[in-house]
PDB file of C-alpha atoms in Angstrom:
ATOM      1  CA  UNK H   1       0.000   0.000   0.000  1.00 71.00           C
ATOM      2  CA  UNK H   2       2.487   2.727   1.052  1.00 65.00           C
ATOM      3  CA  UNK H   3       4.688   1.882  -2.254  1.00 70.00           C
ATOM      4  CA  UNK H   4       0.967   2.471  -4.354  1.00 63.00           C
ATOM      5  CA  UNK H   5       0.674   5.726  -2.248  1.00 64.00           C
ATOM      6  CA  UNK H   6       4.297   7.259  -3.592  1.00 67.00           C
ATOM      7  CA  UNK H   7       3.269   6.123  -7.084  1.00 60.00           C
ATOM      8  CA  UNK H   8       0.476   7.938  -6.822  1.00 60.00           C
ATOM      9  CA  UNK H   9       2.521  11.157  -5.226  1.00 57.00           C
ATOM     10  CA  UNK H  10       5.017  11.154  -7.967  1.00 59.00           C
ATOM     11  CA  UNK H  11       2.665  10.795 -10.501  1.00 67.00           C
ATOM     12  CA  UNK H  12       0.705  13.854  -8.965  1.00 63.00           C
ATOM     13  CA  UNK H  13       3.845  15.138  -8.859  1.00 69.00           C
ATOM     14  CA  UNK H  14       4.669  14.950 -12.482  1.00 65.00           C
ATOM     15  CA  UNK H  15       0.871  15.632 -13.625  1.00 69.00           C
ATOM     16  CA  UNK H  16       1.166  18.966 -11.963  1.00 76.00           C
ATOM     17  CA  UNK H  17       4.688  19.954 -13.055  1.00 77.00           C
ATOM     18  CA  UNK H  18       3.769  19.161 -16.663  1.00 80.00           C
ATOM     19  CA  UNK H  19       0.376  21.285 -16.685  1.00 83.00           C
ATOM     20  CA  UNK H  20       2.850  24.042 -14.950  1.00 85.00           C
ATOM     21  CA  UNK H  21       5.564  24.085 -18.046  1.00 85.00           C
ATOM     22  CA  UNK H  22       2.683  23.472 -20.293  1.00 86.00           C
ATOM     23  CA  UNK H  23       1.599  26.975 -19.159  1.00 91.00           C
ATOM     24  CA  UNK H  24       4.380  28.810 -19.034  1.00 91.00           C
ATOM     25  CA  UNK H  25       5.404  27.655 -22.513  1.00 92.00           C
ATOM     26  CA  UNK H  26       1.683  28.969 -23.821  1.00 93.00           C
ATOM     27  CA  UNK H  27       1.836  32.384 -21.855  1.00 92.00           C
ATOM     28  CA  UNK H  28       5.347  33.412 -22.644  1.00 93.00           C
ATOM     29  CA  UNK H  29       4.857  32.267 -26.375  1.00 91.00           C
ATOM     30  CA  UNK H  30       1.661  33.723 -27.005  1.00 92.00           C
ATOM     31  CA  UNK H  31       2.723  37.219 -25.569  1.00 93.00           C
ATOM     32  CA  UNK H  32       1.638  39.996 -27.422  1.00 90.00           C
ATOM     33  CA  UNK H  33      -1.875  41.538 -27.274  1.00 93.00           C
ATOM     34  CA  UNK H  34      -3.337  44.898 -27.369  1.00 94.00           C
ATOM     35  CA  UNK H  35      -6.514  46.049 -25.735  1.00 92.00           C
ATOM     36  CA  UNK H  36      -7.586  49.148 -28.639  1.00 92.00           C
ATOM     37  CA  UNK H  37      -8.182  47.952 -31.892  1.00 91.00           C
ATOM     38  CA  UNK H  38      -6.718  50.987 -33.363  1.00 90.00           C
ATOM     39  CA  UNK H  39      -3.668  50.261 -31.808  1.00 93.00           C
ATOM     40  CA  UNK H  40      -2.901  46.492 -33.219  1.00 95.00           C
ATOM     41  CA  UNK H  41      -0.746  46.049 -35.966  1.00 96.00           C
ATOM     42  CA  UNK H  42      -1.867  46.324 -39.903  1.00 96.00           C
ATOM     43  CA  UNK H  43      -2.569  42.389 -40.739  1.00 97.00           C
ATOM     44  CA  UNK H  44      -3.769  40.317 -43.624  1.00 97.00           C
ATOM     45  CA  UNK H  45      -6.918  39.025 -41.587  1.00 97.00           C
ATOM     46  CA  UNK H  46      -8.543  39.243 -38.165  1.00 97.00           C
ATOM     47  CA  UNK H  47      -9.626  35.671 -37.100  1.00 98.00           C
ATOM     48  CA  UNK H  48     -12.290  35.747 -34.581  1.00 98.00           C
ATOM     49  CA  UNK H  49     -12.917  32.673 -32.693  1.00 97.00           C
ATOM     50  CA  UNK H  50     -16.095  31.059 -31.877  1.00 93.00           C
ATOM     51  CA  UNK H  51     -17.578  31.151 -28.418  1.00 91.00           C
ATOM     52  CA  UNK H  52     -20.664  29.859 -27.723  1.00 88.00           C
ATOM     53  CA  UNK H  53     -24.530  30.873 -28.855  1.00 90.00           C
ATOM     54  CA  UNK H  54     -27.560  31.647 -26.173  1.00 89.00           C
ATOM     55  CA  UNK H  55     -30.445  29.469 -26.076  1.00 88.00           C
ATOM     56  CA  UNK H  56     -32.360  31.053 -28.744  1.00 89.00           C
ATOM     57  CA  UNK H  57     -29.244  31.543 -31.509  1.00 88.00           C
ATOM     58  CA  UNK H  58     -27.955  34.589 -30.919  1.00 90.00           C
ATOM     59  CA  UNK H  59     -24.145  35.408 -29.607  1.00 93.00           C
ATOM     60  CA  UNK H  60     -23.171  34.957 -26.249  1.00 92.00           C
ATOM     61  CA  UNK H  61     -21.521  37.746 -24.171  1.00 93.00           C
ATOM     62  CA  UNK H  62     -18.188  36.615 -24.990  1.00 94.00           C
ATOM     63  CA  UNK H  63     -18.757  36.571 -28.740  1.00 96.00           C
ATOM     64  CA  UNK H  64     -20.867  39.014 -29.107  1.00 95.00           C
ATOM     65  CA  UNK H  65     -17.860  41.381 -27.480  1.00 96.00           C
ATOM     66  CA  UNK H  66     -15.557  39.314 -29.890  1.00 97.00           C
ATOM     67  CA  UNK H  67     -17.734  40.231 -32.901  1.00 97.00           C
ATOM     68  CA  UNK H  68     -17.513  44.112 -31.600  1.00 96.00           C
ATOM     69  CA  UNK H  69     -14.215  43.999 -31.459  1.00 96.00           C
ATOM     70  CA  UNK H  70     -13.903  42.346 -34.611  1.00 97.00           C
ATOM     71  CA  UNK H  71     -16.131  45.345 -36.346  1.00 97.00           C
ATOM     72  CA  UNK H  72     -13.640  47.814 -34.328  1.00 96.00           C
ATOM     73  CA  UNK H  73     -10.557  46.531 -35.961  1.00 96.00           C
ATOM     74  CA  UNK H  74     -12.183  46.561 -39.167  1.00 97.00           C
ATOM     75  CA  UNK H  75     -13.631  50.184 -39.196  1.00 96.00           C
ATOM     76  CA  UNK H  76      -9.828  51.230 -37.629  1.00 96.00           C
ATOM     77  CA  UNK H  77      -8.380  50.093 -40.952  1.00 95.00           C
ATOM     78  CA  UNK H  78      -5.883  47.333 -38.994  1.00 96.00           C
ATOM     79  CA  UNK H  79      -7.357  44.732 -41.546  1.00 97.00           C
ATOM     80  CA  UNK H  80      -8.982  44.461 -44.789  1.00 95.00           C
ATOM     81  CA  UNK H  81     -10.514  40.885 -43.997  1.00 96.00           C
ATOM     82  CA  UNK H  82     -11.472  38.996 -41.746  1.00 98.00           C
ATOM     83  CA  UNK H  83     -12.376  35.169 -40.943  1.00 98.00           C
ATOM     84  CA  UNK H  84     -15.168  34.157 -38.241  1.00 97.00           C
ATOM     85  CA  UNK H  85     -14.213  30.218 -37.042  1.00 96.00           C
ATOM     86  CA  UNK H  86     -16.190  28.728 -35.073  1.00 91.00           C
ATOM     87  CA  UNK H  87     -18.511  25.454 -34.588  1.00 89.00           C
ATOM     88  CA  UNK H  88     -21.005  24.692 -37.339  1.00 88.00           C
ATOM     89  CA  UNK H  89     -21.700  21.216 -36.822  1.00 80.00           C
ATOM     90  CA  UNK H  90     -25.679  21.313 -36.938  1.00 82.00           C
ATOM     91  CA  UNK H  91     -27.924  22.736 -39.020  1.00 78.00           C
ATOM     92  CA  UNK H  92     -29.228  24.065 -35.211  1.00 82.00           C
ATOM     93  CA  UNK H  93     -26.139  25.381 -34.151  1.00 89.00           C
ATOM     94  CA  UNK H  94     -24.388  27.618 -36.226  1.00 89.00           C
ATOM     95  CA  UNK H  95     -21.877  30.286 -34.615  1.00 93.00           C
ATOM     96  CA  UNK H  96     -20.383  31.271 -37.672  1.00 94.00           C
ATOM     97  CA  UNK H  97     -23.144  32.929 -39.371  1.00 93.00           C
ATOM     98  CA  UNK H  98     -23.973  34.382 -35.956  1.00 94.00           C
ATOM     99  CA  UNK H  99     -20.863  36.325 -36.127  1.00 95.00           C
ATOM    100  CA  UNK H 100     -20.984  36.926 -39.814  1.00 96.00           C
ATOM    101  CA  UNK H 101     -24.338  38.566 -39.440  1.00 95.00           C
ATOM    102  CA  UNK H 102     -23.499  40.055 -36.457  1.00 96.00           C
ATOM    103  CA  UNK H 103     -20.468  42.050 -38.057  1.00 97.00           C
ATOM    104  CA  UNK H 104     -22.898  42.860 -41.357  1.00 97.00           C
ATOM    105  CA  UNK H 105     -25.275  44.691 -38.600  1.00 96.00           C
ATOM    106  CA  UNK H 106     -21.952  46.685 -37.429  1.00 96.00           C
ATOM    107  CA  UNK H 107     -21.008  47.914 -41.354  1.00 96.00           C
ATOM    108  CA  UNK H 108     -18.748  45.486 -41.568  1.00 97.00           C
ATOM    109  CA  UNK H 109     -19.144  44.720 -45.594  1.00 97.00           C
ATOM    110  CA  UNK H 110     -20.137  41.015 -46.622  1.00 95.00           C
ATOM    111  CA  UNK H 111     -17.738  40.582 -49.525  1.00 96.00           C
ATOM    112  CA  UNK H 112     -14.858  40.852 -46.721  1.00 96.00           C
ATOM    113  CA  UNK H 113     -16.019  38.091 -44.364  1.00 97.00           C
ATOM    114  CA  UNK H 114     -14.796  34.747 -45.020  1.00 97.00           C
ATOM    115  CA  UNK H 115     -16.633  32.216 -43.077  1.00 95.00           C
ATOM    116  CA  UNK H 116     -14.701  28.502 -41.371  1.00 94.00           C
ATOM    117  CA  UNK H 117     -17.300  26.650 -40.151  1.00 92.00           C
ATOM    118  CA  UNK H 118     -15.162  23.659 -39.149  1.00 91.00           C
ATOM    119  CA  UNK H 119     -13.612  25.549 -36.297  1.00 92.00           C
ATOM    120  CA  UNK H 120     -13.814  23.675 -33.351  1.00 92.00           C
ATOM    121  CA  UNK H 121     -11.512  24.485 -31.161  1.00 93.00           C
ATOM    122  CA  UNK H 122      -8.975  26.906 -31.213  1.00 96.00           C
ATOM    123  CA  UNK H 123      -5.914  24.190 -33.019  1.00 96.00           C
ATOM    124  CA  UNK H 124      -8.359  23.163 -35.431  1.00 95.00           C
ATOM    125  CA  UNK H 125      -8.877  27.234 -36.197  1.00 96.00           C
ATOM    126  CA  UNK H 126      -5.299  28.375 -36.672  1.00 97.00           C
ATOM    127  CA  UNK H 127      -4.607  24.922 -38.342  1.00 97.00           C
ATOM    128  CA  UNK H 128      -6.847  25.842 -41.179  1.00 96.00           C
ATOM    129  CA  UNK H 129      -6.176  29.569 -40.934  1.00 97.00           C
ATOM    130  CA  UNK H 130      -3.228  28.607 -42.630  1.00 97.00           C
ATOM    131  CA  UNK H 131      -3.464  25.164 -44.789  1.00 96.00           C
ATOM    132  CA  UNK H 132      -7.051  26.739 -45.825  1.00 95.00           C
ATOM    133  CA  UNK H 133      -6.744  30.298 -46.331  1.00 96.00           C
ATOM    134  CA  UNK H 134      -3.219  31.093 -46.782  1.00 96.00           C
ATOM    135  CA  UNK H 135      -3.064  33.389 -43.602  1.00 97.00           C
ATOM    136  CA  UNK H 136       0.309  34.978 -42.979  1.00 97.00           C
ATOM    137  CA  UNK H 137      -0.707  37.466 -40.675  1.00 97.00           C
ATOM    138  CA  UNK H 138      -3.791  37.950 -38.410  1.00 97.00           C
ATOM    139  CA  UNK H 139      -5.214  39.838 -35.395  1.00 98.00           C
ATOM    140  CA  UNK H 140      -6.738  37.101 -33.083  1.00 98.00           C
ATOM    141  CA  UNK H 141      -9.850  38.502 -31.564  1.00 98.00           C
ATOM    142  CA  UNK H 142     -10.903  36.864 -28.064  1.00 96.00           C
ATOM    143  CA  UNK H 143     -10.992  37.697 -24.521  1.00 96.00           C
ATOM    144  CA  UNK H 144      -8.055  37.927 -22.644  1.00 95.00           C
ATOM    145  CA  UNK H 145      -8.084  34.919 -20.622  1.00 94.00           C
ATOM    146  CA  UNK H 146      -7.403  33.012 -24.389  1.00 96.00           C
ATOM    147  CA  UNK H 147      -5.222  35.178 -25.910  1.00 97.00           C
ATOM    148  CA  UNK H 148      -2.263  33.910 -24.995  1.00 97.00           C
ATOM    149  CA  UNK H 149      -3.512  29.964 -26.125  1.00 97.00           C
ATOM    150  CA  UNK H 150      -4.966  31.285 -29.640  1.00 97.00           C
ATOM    151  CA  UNK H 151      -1.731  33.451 -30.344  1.00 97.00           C
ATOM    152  CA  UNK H 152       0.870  31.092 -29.577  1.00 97.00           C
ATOM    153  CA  UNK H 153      -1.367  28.210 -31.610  1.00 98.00           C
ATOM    154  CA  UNK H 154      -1.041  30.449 -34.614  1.00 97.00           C
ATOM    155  CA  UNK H 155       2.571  31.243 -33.982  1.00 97.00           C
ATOM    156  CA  UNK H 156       2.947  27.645 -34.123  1.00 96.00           C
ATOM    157  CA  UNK H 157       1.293  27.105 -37.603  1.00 96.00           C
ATOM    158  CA  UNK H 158       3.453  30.290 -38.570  1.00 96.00           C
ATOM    159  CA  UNK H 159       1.407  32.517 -38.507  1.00 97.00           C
ATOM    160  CA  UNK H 160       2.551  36.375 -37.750  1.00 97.00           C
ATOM    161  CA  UNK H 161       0.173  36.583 -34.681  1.00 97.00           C
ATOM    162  CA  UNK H 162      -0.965  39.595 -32.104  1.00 96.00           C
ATOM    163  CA  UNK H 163      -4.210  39.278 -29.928  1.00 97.00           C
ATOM    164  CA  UNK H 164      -6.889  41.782 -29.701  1.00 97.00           C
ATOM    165  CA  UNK H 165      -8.490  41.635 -26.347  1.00 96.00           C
ATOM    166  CA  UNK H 166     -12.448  41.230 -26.492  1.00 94.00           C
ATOM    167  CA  UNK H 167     -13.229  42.002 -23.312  1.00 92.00           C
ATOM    168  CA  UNK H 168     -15.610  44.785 -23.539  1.00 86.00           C
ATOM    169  CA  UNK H 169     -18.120  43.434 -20.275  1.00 83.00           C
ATOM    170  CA  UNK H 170     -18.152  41.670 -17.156  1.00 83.00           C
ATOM    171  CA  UNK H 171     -18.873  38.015 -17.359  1.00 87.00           C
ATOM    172  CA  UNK H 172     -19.671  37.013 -14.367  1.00 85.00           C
ATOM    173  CA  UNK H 173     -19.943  32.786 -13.307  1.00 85.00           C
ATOM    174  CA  UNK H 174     -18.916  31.824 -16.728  1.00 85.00           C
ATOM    175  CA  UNK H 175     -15.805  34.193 -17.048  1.00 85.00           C
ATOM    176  CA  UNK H 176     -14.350  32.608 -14.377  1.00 89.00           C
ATOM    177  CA  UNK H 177     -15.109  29.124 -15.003  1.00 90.00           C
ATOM    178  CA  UNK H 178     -13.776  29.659 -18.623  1.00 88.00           C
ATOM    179  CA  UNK H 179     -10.614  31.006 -16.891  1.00 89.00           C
ATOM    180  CA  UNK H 180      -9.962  28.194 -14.587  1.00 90.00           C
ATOM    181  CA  UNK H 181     -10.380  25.812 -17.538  1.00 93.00           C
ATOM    182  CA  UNK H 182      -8.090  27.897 -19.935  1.00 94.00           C
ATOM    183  CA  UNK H 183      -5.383  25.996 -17.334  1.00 93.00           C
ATOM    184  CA  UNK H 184      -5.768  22.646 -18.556  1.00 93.00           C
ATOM    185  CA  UNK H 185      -6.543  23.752 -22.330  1.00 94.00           C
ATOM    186  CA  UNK H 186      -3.247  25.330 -22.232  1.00 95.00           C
ATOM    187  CA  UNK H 187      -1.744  22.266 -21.116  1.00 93.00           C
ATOM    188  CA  UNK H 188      -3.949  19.887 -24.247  1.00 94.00           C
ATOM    189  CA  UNK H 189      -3.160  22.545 -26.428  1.00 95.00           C
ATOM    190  CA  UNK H 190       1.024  21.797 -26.088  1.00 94.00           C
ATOM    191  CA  UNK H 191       0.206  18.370 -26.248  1.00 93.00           C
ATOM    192  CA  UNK H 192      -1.742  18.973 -29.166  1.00 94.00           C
ATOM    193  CA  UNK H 193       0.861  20.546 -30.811  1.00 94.00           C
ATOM    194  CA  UNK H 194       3.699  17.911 -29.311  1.00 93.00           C
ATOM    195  CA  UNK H 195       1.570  15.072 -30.920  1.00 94.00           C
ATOM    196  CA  UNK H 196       0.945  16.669 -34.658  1.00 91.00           C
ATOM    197  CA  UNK H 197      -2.622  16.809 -34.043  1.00 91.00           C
ATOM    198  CA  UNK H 198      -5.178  17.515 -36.862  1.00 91.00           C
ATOM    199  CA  UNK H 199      -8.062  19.008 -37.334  1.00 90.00           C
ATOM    200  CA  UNK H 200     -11.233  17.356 -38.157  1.00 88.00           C
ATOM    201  CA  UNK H 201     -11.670  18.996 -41.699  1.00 86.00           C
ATOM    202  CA  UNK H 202      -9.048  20.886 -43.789  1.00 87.00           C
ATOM    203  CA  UNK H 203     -10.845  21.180 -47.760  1.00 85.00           C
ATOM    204  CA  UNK H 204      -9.253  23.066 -50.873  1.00 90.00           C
ATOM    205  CA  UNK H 205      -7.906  25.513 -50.240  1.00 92.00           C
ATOM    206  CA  UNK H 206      -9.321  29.387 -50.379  1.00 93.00           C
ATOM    207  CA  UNK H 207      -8.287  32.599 -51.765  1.00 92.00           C
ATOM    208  CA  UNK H 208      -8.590  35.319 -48.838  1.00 93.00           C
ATOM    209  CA  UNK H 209      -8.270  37.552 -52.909  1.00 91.00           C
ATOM    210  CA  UNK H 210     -10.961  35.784 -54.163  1.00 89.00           C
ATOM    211  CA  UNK H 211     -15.193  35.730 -53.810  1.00 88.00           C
ATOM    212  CA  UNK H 212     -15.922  34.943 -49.914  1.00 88.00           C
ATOM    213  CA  UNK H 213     -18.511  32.801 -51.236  1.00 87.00           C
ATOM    214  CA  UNK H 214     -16.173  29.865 -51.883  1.00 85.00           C
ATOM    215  CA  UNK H 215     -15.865  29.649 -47.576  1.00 88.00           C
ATOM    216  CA  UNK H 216     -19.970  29.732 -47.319  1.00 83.00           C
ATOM    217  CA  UNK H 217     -20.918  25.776 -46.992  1.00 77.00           C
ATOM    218  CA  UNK H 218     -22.920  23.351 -45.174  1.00 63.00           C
ATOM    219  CA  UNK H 219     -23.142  22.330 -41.498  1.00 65.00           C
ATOM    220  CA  UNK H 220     -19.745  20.019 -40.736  1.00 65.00           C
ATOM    221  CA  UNK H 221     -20.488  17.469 -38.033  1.00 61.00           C
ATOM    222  CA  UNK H 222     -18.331  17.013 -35.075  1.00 54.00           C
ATOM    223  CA  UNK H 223     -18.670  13.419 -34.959  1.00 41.00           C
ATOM    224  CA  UNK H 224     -16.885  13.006 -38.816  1.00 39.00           C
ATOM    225  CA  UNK H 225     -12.889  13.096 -39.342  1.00 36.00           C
ATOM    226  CA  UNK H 226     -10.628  12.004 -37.368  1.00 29.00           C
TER     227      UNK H 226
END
């Protein structure tokens, strides 16, 4: 029994120093954010990440602030495209036409906004930001708790990355759960990365030059790929 019991300790041990590196590596790599969209860099796209949608379809707080701040950067000149990833893997549940209309309502023009609706998480997102659409620089629009995670995922494709921090509100139970859970997605997301993980769909690819109706498609289930 007391040999089982220092297994167990040293394999606490090593569970907690890896999740420790694991973030360290993530928020040192993935430095690099600015909170006023007129003061990120000039980039090829902003990439706004998916992040949830309210019982009856509409954004949640976090992306409806992500959406705004999308708009923002847009309307400040920083970008001249953008790309809204998120999950689209019912006809039900659709958050990337949520944030493509949402941006429409804030003058954002249509022919500009390039839709990925296989992006599931935030590796599957930066994955095809760059295998898809060519990206070679981007703003990464989320809230600040997931900055540092999205930017150093795109760094990692090789992507020129800076964050734009979403946070325009309070929010509340779910901020902090998300923030307590960002820990341990920091840590998958190195082992992701460590691993050569894939996303679930990549597709031909598409020309961020071209007509941004070659990125509008069908719903693409979770439970397909890998």
């Amino acid at each position: 029994m007391l040999r089982l019991l220092r297994l167990v300790f040293v394999l606490a041990l090593a569970g907690a120093a890896a999740v420790v590196v694991a973030n360290v590596i993530v928020l040192r790599g993935g430095r690099g954010s600015v909170e006023d969209a007129g003061e990120a860099p000039r980039a090829q796209v902003a990439i706004i990440l998916g992040a949830g949608l309210d019982a009856d379809g509409s954004p949640s707080s976090m992306l409806a602030d992500r959406i705004a701040a999308g708009a923002e950067l847009y309307r400040a000149g920083r970008v001249r495209r953008l790309i809204v990833s998120g999950d689209h893997g019912t006809v039900g549940y659709d958050e990337v036409d949520a944030m493509r209309r949402g941006l429409v309502e804030r003058g954002v023009p249509d022919r500009v906004i390039f839709t990925d609706h296989a992006g599931f998480d935030t590796l599957d997102s930066m994955i095809r930001a760059k295998k898809v659409f060519g990206v070679e620089s981007a703003v990464v629009v989320t809230q600040r708790f997931h900055v540092p995670r999205a930017v150093w995922l795109a760094r990692r494709q090789g992507i020129e990355a800076t964050g734009l921090i979403a946070d325009r509100s309070g929010y509340g139970r779910q901020g902090r759960i998300s923030q307590v859970r960002e820990i341990v997605a920091r840590t998958k997301a190195v082992m992701d990365v460590v691993a050569g993980a894939e996303p679930r769909f990549l597709g031909p690819p598409i020309d961020l030059d071209g007509d941004v109706s070659r990125s509008r498609c069908e719903p693409l289930r979770r439970s397909a790929g890998r």
